């Protein structure tokens, strides 16, 4: 949750003047998004999200994120659409921060995902991968395999505070993943943070994919690997293969995986677990208590990466390859 | 800001089932209200506020607060209306907490109040006082003069940490206020927390008075005294008599003050400043950094109470008594 910046009603009214979205009626800071300040804005024309981009987001990345949302929304993904001002601009300045107005999507993220939800998110991930193909901009993944060692170096000396022997264990994983990371798999735009709180549902229907602020160019199968981690483990740490199957079936109903992608999936899932483990470990050890950042226990992802380490083939996640595989 | 309790979409859907407010479309935790968890809920019928009452609110007071909002809304005050379930009930249980659905009011609270805002809030305070007359329930003011000594005793020994000599100064004020607090002035239901963030405007029109969770039975003029403190000081600590005049004129356009109320106003304003000083001082000294409670600098109200101490008559606030006085 986060509202870092308060804004006055007069500066907001001035900010909205160049938009064709009616009269401002109300705005509430909402407890959503970890990196930015978000407001739910009501106008006489409807509901909108106003986002103020705070320090953790690189201003230079904003045209990629906003352009991508627009591109994906126009190419079949249900996601928020940045609103253009009358002069065409989508990115303004409010309270000294870059700020954008985007369409508001009704729906609720599933606190307890079911196989139905997993199937739909798998499908949406594939739609995103396919829809992103014509997008002109590029953004490297700042949190992919090449970035992990530097991240690890900032926590390594204190890792054994979390669990004895953890330092050596993670070091071995990192060496293994760096040495075996796949090359040449199908790639393009990925979401890279497709967790349940970024996917809205209305009943059984997926009503919106949000929060594209980690989106980047990387392996499609790595995005699937992130989803397997984020959607298919139970609270007790057990992998639910029914959910894995639903997610992978959903994905393949739109974009079938190649044999090479299927082969790489256990290693990619292992890597995805390490990526979230490393950022959580860093926050856990570094961010002071009471700061605005919500710290999540890194041990959740430690369990996941230990699970993936033992996986022999993607079939253990529930992957079923059709004749196309 | 505060969202203390997260709720799942399934428990919310179940909670809303007995209400006639359409289909649940979305809910967002909002950064509003200090004591409770608040959600802005969209349904197919419109927008609502869902409040979960957290520990700091006494469950036994909730029928007073909710009944009062309903009574006032039905008697001319623009304020939220608790929504009844089909079985007539307004107070349910959600995530183990008492919870209520109330109507959502569009509007924005003025970050920089003008005399126009002050006039409207004065008027609204008087409408509240008049409208409250027929309300059947009673609630003593837990933060009036009789409560201040106990509050002070919890901070007195550390007051000089805020400023040297402060302990003796406040002790003198407290003795004075306790010894001279007025008796027999007109009383009834007061809001007791009518700060700018509890009053919404749409353009020049007051569109809602919210947050009745300090409402109680006390002197009407004490409520005005709270408003003078909350609305009429500039950021530099100077009292703006134009705003004071607007507020008091607005009030008297609905309910003229008696001579005794006018005479008591400086002492009541002094007391109101002490009341907010004491609660802020307590939080300042006691609440750990990083807790959910937003700590406000008690020195703001220290300046106000030093100002009121020197006031000779209510005319210095801008009070103009007509022939009715």
XYZ file of C-alpha atoms in Angstrom:
650
model
C 0.000 0.000 0.000
C 1.196 3.457 -0.702
C 0.190 7.052 -0.969
C 3.434 8.936 -0.828
C 2.352 12.284 -2.202
C -0.721 14.267 -1.267
C -2.101 16.660 -3.833
C -4.429 19.605 -3.416
C -7.790 19.777 -5.113
C -6.811 22.965 -6.919
C -3.603 21.548 -8.396
C -5.488 18.430 -9.460
C -8.208 20.494 -11.111
C -5.537 22.434 -13.001
C -3.774 19.218 -13.960
C -6.983 17.717 -15.367
C -8.017 20.829 -17.281
C -6.315 19.728 -20.570
C -8.137 16.354 -20.477
C -11.596 15.677 -21.882
C -12.805 13.705 -18.885
C -15.470 15.984 -17.431
C -15.610 17.705 -14.071
C -13.555 16.522 -11.118
C -15.858 15.163 -8.400
C -13.553 13.413 -5.931
C -10.187 11.716 -5.534
C -9.030 9.236 -2.923
C -5.546 7.956 -2.321
C -5.750 4.185 -2.677
C -3.780 1.454 -1.036
C -2.528 -0.071 -4.260
C 0.789 -0.211 -6.008
C 4.033 -0.441 -4.117
C 6.179 1.939 -6.121
C 3.857 4.859 -6.882
C 1.101 7.065 -5.460
C -2.289 6.110 -6.841
C -5.599 7.935 -6.632
C -9.056 6.791 -7.629
C -10.557 9.813 -9.337
C -14.270 10.302 -9.988
C -15.291 12.800 -12.655
C -18.624 13.496 -14.290
C -17.412 11.183 -17.092
C -16.524 8.173 -14.917
C -13.720 6.687 -12.833
C -9.992 6.969 -13.499
C -6.700 6.083 -11.871
C -4.245 8.910 -11.378
C -0.675 7.711 -10.861
C 2.164 9.859 -9.590
C 5.482 8.192 -10.318
C 7.748 8.259 -7.298
C 11.505 7.933 -7.072
C 11.771 4.176 -7.552
C 10.483 4.443 -11.121
C 12.903 5.737 -13.738
C 11.276 8.618 -15.596
C 12.936 7.445 -18.813
C 10.982 4.184 -18.634
C 7.576 5.866 -18.513
C 7.062 6.197 -22.290
C 7.720 2.447 -22.530
C 5.212 1.564 -19.793
C 2.454 3.922 -20.945
C 2.990 3.188 -24.621
C 2.893 -0.525 -23.893
C -0.413 -0.299 -22.013
C -1.922 1.547 -24.932
C -0.500 -0.904 -27.449
C -1.708 -3.960 -25.525
C -5.177 -2.494 -24.883
C -5.521 -1.839 -28.608
C -4.365 -5.347 -29.446
C -6.681 -7.463 -27.374
C -5.449 -7.422 -23.781
C -7.850 -6.155 -21.115
C -5.656 -3.580 -19.422
C -5.847 0.083 -18.457
C -5.627 2.644 -21.220
C -3.643 5.854 -20.651
C -5.863 8.858 -21.300
C -4.591 11.415 -23.793
C -4.923 15.124 -23.207
C -6.461 17.205 -25.976
C -2.925 17.960 -27.143
C -2.130 14.246 -27.379
C 0.194 14.091 -24.390
C -0.221 11.236 -21.863
C 2.487 12.095 -19.355
C 2.237 15.312 -17.349
C 3.633 16.681 -14.111
C 1.747 16.968 -10.818
C 3.173 17.921 -7.441
C 6.614 17.808 -9.008
C 6.239 14.230 -10.181
C 5.546 12.646 -13.556
C 1.853 11.795 -13.565
C -0.628 10.020 -15.820
C -4.366 9.407 -15.932
C -5.382 5.891 -16.912
C -8.754 4.249 -17.309
C -10.194 2.548 -14.229
C -10.985 -1.145 -14.517
C -13.650 -2.660 -12.319
C -12.851 -6.043 -10.825
C -11.154 -7.642 -7.833
C -7.936 -9.557 -7.538
C -8.336 -13.091 -6.222
C -7.024 -13.461 -2.667
C -7.316 -17.256 -3.006
C -6.730 -18.152 -6.645
C -8.523 -21.222 -7.984
C -7.602 -23.311 -11.052
C -10.169 -21.210 -12.966
C -8.207 -18.066 -12.123
C -4.938 -19.796 -13.072
C -6.326 -20.800 -16.438
C -7.456 -17.242 -17.157
C -4.158 -15.694 -16.116
C -2.283 -18.203 -18.271
C -4.444 -17.192 -21.191
C -3.910 -13.475 -20.458
C -0.132 -13.941 -20.287
C -0.190 -15.539 -23.733
C -2.451 -12.787 -25.111
C 0.015 -10.262 -23.694
C 2.961 -12.027 -25.330
C 1.212 -12.215 -28.683
C -0.216 -8.674 -28.513
C 3.115 -7.167 -27.599
C 4.740 -8.308 -30.833
C 4.209 -5.110 -32.810
C 5.315 -2.800 -29.992
C 8.171 -0.590 -31.135
C 9.951 0.311 -27.898
C 12.328 -1.889 -25.942
C 13.270 -2.148 -22.308
C 15.856 -4.567 -20.948
C 14.866 -6.626 -17.907
C 16.756 -4.972 -15.069
C 16.001 -7.919 -12.790
C 16.929 -10.872 -14.984
C 19.728 -13.394 -14.511
C 22.462 -10.868 -15.294
C 21.403 -8.664 -12.387
C 21.150 -11.292 -9.686
C 24.787 -11.520 -8.678
C 25.029 -7.807 -7.912
C 21.802 -8.062 -5.921
C 23.072 -11.119 -4.108
C 26.375 -9.439 -3.254
C 24.441 -6.844 -1.252
C 22.836 -9.511 0.962
C 25.194 -12.498 0.828
C 27.180 -11.715 3.955
C 23.989 -11.581 6.031
C 22.047 -14.411 4.396
C 22.863 -16.820 7.194
C 20.855 -14.549 9.517
C 17.778 -15.871 7.710
C 18.870 -19.507 7.892
C 22.179 -21.188 8.654
C 23.953 -22.339 5.480
C 21.809 -20.198 3.221
C 24.771 -18.248 1.856
C 26.429 -21.312 0.348
C 23.140 -22.724 -0.923
C 22.186 -19.580 -2.838
C 25.722 -19.214 -4.164
C 25.479 -22.694 -5.711
C 22.074 -21.908 -7.222
C 23.325 -18.675 -8.695
C 26.337 -20.348 -10.293
C 24.128 -23.054 -11.736
C 21.519 -20.645 -13.128
C 24.085 -18.286 -14.612
C 25.872 -21.187 -16.266
C 22.773 -22.809 -17.723
C 20.413 -19.932 -18.502
C 18.793 -20.687 -21.860
C 19.598 -18.734 -24.990
C 17.505 -18.241 -28.100
C 14.066 -19.028 -26.740
C 11.117 -17.001 -28.077
C 11.125 -13.585 -26.491
C 9.345 -10.248 -26.571
C 7.408 -8.075 -24.174
C 6.670 -9.751 -20.829
C 4.772 -8.440 -17.785
C 7.380 -9.761 -15.327
C 5.199 -9.169 -12.249
C 1.981 -11.018 -12.992
C 1.000 -11.690 -9.382
C -2.614 -12.151 -8.253
C -2.907 -8.544 -7.034
C -2.232 -7.396 -10.587
C -5.075 -9.361 -12.168
C -8.725 -8.392 -11.673
C -11.750 -10.613 -12.079
C -15.476 -9.992 -12.277
C -17.003 -13.348 -11.475
C -15.163 -15.872 -13.636
C -14.126 -13.297 -16.189
C -10.720 -11.682 -16.170
C -11.499 -7.955 -16.211
C -8.055 -6.447 -16.181
C -4.289 -6.909 -16.043
C -2.644 -3.946 -14.310
C 0.720 -2.621 -13.118
C 3.078 -2.772 -16.082
C 5.923 -1.112 -14.214
C 8.195 -4.146 -14.382
C 7.336 -4.939 -18.007
C 10.342 -5.476 -20.258
C 11.723 -7.567 -23.084
C 12.678 -11.073 -22.033
C 11.888 -14.753 -22.635
C 8.157 -15.494 -22.832
C 8.702 -18.721 -20.905
C 10.316 -16.752 -18.079
C 7.045 -14.817 -17.662
C 5.236 -18.163 -17.413
C 7.809 -19.271 -14.847
C 7.016 -16.179 -12.755
C 3.297 -17.021 -12.966
C 3.883 -20.606 -11.839
C 5.559 -19.231 -8.719
C 3.009 -16.510 -8.095
C -0.195 -18.492 -8.694
C 0.326 -22.203 -8.135
C 1.749 -22.656 -4.655
C -0.545 -23.180 -1.687
C -0.076 -21.305 1.576
C 1.590 -24.370 3.073
C 4.274 -24.183 0.373
C 3.019 -27.127 -1.702
C 2.862 -26.797 -5.470
C -0.676 -27.418 -6.735
C -0.313 -29.291 -10.008
C -3.998 -28.785 -10.845
C -3.384 -25.064 -10.839
C -0.147 -25.488 -12.786
C -1.959 -27.538 -15.416
C -4.759 -24.982 -15.656
C -2.287 -22.122 -16.044
C -0.228 -23.910 -18.689
C -3.301 -25.172 -20.553
C -4.704 -21.641 -20.535
C -1.451 -20.267 -21.888
C -1.168 -22.891 -24.607
C -4.769 -22.363 -25.702
C -3.471 -19.062 -27.099
C 0.235 -19.711 -27.715
C 1.604 -23.281 -27.644
C 5.041 -23.704 -26.104
C 7.927 -24.996 -28.168
C 9.797 -28.089 -27.025
C 12.791 -25.962 -26.075
C 10.590 -23.708 -23.928
C 9.080 -26.724 -22.215
C 12.543 -28.149 -21.516
C 13.713 -24.859 -20.039
C 10.719 -24.323 -17.781
C 12.120 -25.953 -14.598
C 15.308 -23.914 -14.794
C 13.360 -20.721 -15.550
C 10.983 -21.364 -12.655
C 13.982 -21.931 -10.417
C 15.424 -18.627 -11.628
C 12.139 -16.765 -11.176
C 11.954 -17.997 -7.593
C 15.521 -16.834 -7.011
C 14.730 -13.384 -8.471
C 11.858 -12.770 -6.034
C 13.799 -14.344 -3.201
C 16.698 -11.945 -3.815
C 14.634 -8.748 -3.924
C 12.678 -9.772 -0.844
C 15.849 -10.757 0.980
C 17.396 -7.401 0.139
C 14.332 -5.502 1.410
C 14.155 -7.749 4.465
C 17.721 -7.068 5.470
C 18.003 -3.465 4.328
C 14.725 -1.543 4.553
C 14.071 -0.091 8.014
C 10.943 -1.206 9.866
C 8.081 1.208 9.490
C 9.189 2.436 6.066
C 6.538 2.653 3.385
C 7.814 -0.465 1.639
C 5.937 -3.590 2.669
C 8.525 -6.221 3.472
C 7.651 -9.770 2.526
C 9.234 -12.770 4.148
C 11.918 -14.048 1.726
C 11.546 -17.594 3.074
C 8.358 -18.073 1.042
C 10.419 -17.953 -2.134
C 13.215 -19.952 -0.576
C 10.781 -22.847 -0.311
C 9.744 -22.414 -3.916
C 13.278 -22.419 -5.247
C 14.095 -25.563 -3.303
C 11.055 -27.159 -4.932
C 12.047 -26.159 -8.458
C 15.600 -27.390 -7.929
C 14.262 -30.938 -7.810
C 11.982 -30.752 -10.837
C 13.065 -33.035 -13.681
C 10.658 -31.933 -16.402
C 7.867 -29.440 -16.999
C 5.372 -32.278 -16.887
C 5.709 -32.102 -13.117
C 4.169 -28.613 -13.290
C 1.238 -30.001 -15.238
C 2.507 -29.176 -18.715
C 0.781 -31.169 -21.438
C 2.362 -30.909 -24.866
C -0.012 -31.371 -27.801
C 0.921 -32.469 -31.293
C 2.236 -28.930 -31.830
C 4.935 -29.485 -29.173
C -4.085 7.237 6.288
C -5.120 3.790 7.191
C -6.068 0.428 5.847
C -5.573 -1.871 8.765
C -7.567 -4.867 7.627
C -7.545 -6.503 4.233
C -10.649 -8.364 3.180
C -11.127 -10.984 0.515
C -13.468 -10.489 -2.392
C -15.467 -13.562 -1.413
C -16.058 -12.442 2.169
C -17.042 -8.988 0.922
C -19.471 -10.457 -1.583
C -21.035 -12.534 1.198
C -21.173 -9.499 3.480
C -22.974 -7.421 0.843
C -25.463 -10.128 -0.086
C -28.167 -8.898 2.388
C -27.972 -5.342 0.979
C -29.940 -4.031 -1.987
C -26.998 -2.264 -3.596
C -26.447 -4.298 -6.760
C -23.453 -6.362 -7.808
C -20.001 -5.817 -6.320
C -17.639 -4.462 -8.999
C -14.532 -3.337 -7.098
C -13.237 -2.178 -3.724
C -10.140 -0.183 -2.900
C -8.675 0.513 0.502
C -8.533 4.288 0.788
C -6.150 6.518 2.679
C -8.818 8.207 4.724
C -9.818 8.093 8.352
C -7.307 7.629 11.101
C -9.138 5.209 13.346
C -10.761 2.766 10.922
C -10.244 0.820 7.706
C -12.141 2.394 4.824
C -12.858 1.028 1.369
C -14.358 2.747 -1.634
C -16.746 0.168 -3.060
C -18.187 0.287 -6.569
C -21.323 -1.723 -7.257
C -23.673 -1.760 -10.222
C -25.826 0.654 -8.165
C -23.118 3.233 -7.449
C -20.335 4.089 -5.008
C -20.264 3.365 -1.282
C -17.912 3.600 1.649
C -17.327 0.422 3.610
C -15.939 1.037 7.078
C -14.427 -1.604 9.324
C -14.233 -0.349 12.879
C -10.853 -1.075 14.404
C -9.835 -1.301 18.041
C -9.716 2.408 18.843
C -13.470 2.744 18.329
C -15.718 1.416 21.096
C -18.239 -0.969 19.604
C -20.866 0.307 22.037
C -20.643 3.760 20.481
C -21.436 2.576 16.959
C -25.250 2.744 17.258
C -24.833 6.373 18.366
C -22.558 7.279 15.421
C -24.569 5.471 12.755
C -27.930 6.537 14.162
C -26.718 10.124 14.307
C -25.594 10.156 10.672
C -28.982 8.864 9.641
C -30.803 11.364 11.844
C -28.766 14.313 10.587
C -29.043 13.299 6.936
C -32.813 13.104 7.341
C -32.904 16.510 9.031
C -31.073 18.673 6.593
C -27.329 18.042 6.979
C -25.415 16.847 3.915
C -23.688 13.807 5.389
C -23.283 10.125 4.570
C -26.282 7.872 5.111
C -25.769 4.390 6.552
C -27.264 1.808 4.205
C -29.774 -0.605 5.697
C -29.786 -4.273 4.829
C -33.067 -5.790 3.715
C -33.604 -6.891 7.320
C -33.164 -3.316 8.551
C -29.748 -3.830 10.149
C -27.005 -1.250 9.525
C -24.140 -2.756 11.506
C -22.696 -6.103 10.457
C -19.461 -8.027 10.964
C -16.689 -8.426 8.397
C -13.241 -9.933 8.936
C -14.074 -10.126 12.631
C -14.788 -6.409 12.915
C -17.969 -4.374 13.152
C -18.622 -3.021 9.675
C -21.060 -0.687 7.954
C -21.833 0.462 4.424
C -22.510 4.171 4.043
C -23.343 6.295 1.042
C -20.410 7.829 -0.831
C -20.338 11.595 -1.127
C -18.532 13.213 -4.006
C -16.465 16.271 -3.179
C -12.991 17.254 -2.006
C -11.795 18.663 1.246
C -10.119 22.055 0.973
C -6.354 21.846 1.501
C -6.213 25.641 1.733
C -9.510 26.853 3.184
C -10.738 30.271 2.076
C -13.223 32.545 3.888
C -15.897 31.061 1.602
C -15.123 27.582 2.941
C -15.127 28.932 6.506
C -18.538 30.496 6.027
C -19.964 27.237 4.683
C -18.496 25.133 7.467
C -19.859 27.584 10.036
C -23.274 27.204 8.483
C -22.962 23.417 8.416
C -21.963 23.319 12.094
C -25.099 25.291 12.972
C -27.272 23.054 10.787
C -25.739 20.074 12.569
C -26.493 21.568 15.986
C -30.072 22.395 15.057
C -30.684 19.092 13.229
C -29.333 17.063 16.109
C -31.985 18.287 18.500
C -34.449 15.465 18.079
C -31.826 12.690 18.243
C -32.648 10.254 21.027
C -29.281 8.758 21.939
C -26.599 10.372 24.062
C -22.842 10.081 24.208
C -20.659 11.952 26.683
C -17.630 13.764 25.292
C -14.733 11.550 26.309
C -12.256 14.292 25.400
C -13.790 17.324 27.101
C -12.391 19.344 29.998
C -12.949 16.578 32.561
C -10.659 14.234 30.626
C -7.725 16.541 30.065
C -5.965 16.154 33.410
C -5.692 12.380 33.057
C -4.394 12.866 29.509
C -1.932 15.486 30.679
C -0.682 13.270 33.510
C 0.506 10.773 30.895
C 2.705 13.364 29.150
C 3.477 16.001 31.807
C 6.796 14.576 32.942
C 8.128 14.651 29.363
C 6.543 17.905 28.174
C 9.766 19.841 28.605
C 11.285 17.621 25.896
C 9.090 19.552 23.461
C 9.996 22.951 24.874
C 11.659 24.072 28.126
C 9.104 25.318 30.663
C 6.173 23.754 28.845
C 5.177 21.585 31.801
C 4.501 24.536 34.092
C 2.781 26.513 31.333
C 0.279 23.784 30.487
C -0.340 23.059 34.163
C -1.387 26.700 34.657
C -3.664 26.576 31.605
C -5.274 23.399 32.766
C -5.988 24.787 36.260
C -7.466 27.912 34.702
C -9.671 26.072 32.237
C -10.912 23.553 34.788
C -11.749 26.358 37.218
C -13.568 28.537 34.712
C -15.195 26.123 32.272
C -18.681 27.472 31.532
C -21.841 25.792 32.773
C -25.348 25.952 31.417
C -24.619 27.060 27.843
C -26.782 25.636 25.053
C -25.725 22.079 24.334
C -26.636 19.079 22.242
C -25.020 16.940 19.590
C -21.693 18.307 18.336
C -19.301 16.957 15.680
C -16.217 17.613 17.819
C -13.753 16.993 14.964
C -14.860 19.333 12.199
C -11.476 19.727 10.554
C -11.052 20.562 6.851
C -10.436 16.916 5.921
C -13.904 16.086 7.200
C -15.735 18.586 5.007
C -16.137 18.096 1.257
C -16.845 20.758 -1.342
C -17.852 20.690 -4.979
C -16.915 24.106 -6.247
C -18.292 26.572 -3.717
C -20.916 24.178 -2.443
C -20.435 22.123 0.684
C -21.146 18.567 -0.483
C -20.645 16.590 2.688
C -19.669 16.513 6.333
C -18.078 13.179 7.228
C -16.437 11.267 10.077
C -18.800 11.435 13.031
C -16.626 9.187 15.195
C -15.919 11.873 17.779
C -19.502 13.180 17.819
C -20.984 13.545 21.293
C -23.166 15.723 23.496
C -21.453 18.924 24.573
C -21.690 22.701 24.336
C -22.521 23.976 20.848
C -20.085 26.847 21.320
C -17.302 24.373 22.039
C -17.829 22.895 18.562
C -17.483 26.401 17.128
C -14.317 26.843 19.178
C -12.890 23.668 17.604
C -13.731 25.033 14.148
C -12.011 28.361 14.858
C -8.853 26.419 15.646
C -9.155 24.025 12.735
C -10.102 26.501 9.975
C -8.939 30.011 10.796
C -5.221 29.857 11.440
C -2.744 30.348 8.624
C 0.254 28.072 8.140
C 2.476 30.689 9.771
C 0.392 30.435 12.943
C -1.467 33.760 12.515
C -5.196 33.863 13.178
C -7.070 35.119 10.089
C -9.912 37.261 11.382
C -11.543 37.403 7.940
C -11.923 33.636 8.113
C -13.090 33.841 11.729
C -15.719 36.380 10.777
C -16.891 34.287 7.828
C -17.142 31.176 9.998
C -19.038 32.937 12.775
C -21.302 34.822 10.353
C -22.064 31.564 8.592
C -22.894 29.908 11.886
C -25.111 32.744 13.047
C -26.993 32.858 9.755
C -28.535 29.579 10.943
C -28.298 29.751 14.724
C -27.441 33.089 16.438
C -25.194 32.831 19.484
C -26.417 33.950 22.898
C -24.496 36.610 24.814
C -23.259 33.972 27.244
C -21.939 31.833 24.384
C -20.158 34.819 22.888
C -18.595 35.652 26.249
C -17.388 32.072 26.684
C -15.873 31.714 23.214
C -12.270 32.757 24.055
C -12.100 30.335 26.959
C -13.677 27.553 24.870
C -11.262 28.186 21.999
C -8.389 28.070 24.468
C -9.755 24.770 25.774
C -10.239 23.346 22.287
C -6.630 24.185 21.453
C -5.509 22.460 24.648
C -7.582 19.360 23.813
C -5.877 18.878 20.443
C -2.515 19.830 21.862
C -2.844 17.142 24.543
C -3.820 14.303 22.213
C -1.099 15.250 19.752
C 1.467 15.557 22.519
C 0.504 12.141 23.835
C 0.840 10.548 20.372
C 4.077 12.458 19.768
C 5.686 11.159 22.932
C 4.132 7.695 23.062
C 3.410 6.239 19.626
C 6.410 4.510 18.074
C 7.720 5.831 14.766
C 6.439 3.898 11.814
C 3.180 2.906 13.498
C 0.017 3.369 11.479
C -0.971 6.467 13.464
C 0.082 9.682 11.768
C 1.765 11.827 14.391
C 1.142 15.537 14.137
C 3.464 18.110 15.646
C 1.844 19.271 18.926
C 3.566 22.649 18.657
C 1.008 23.790 16.064
C -1.666 23.739 18.755
C 0.696 25.142 21.341
C 0.868 28.295 19.244
C -2.909 28.421 18.993
C -3.470 28.083 22.713
C -0.980 30.847 23.410
C -2.961 33.023 21.003
C -6.322 32.285 22.655
C -4.902 32.946 26.101
C -4.564 36.614 25.201
C -7.987 37.080 23.624
C -10.219 39.495 25.557
C -13.496 39.060 23.713
C -14.973 37.063 20.854
C -14.991 40.200 18.743
C -11.287 39.551 18.205
C -12.248 36.325 16.358
C -14.547 38.355 14.122
C -17.781 37.741 16.012
C -20.485 40.273 15.183
C -23.520 40.154 17.441
C -26.779 41.283 15.861
C -29.836 42.608 17.669
C -30.560 38.991 18.679
C -27.370 38.918 20.793
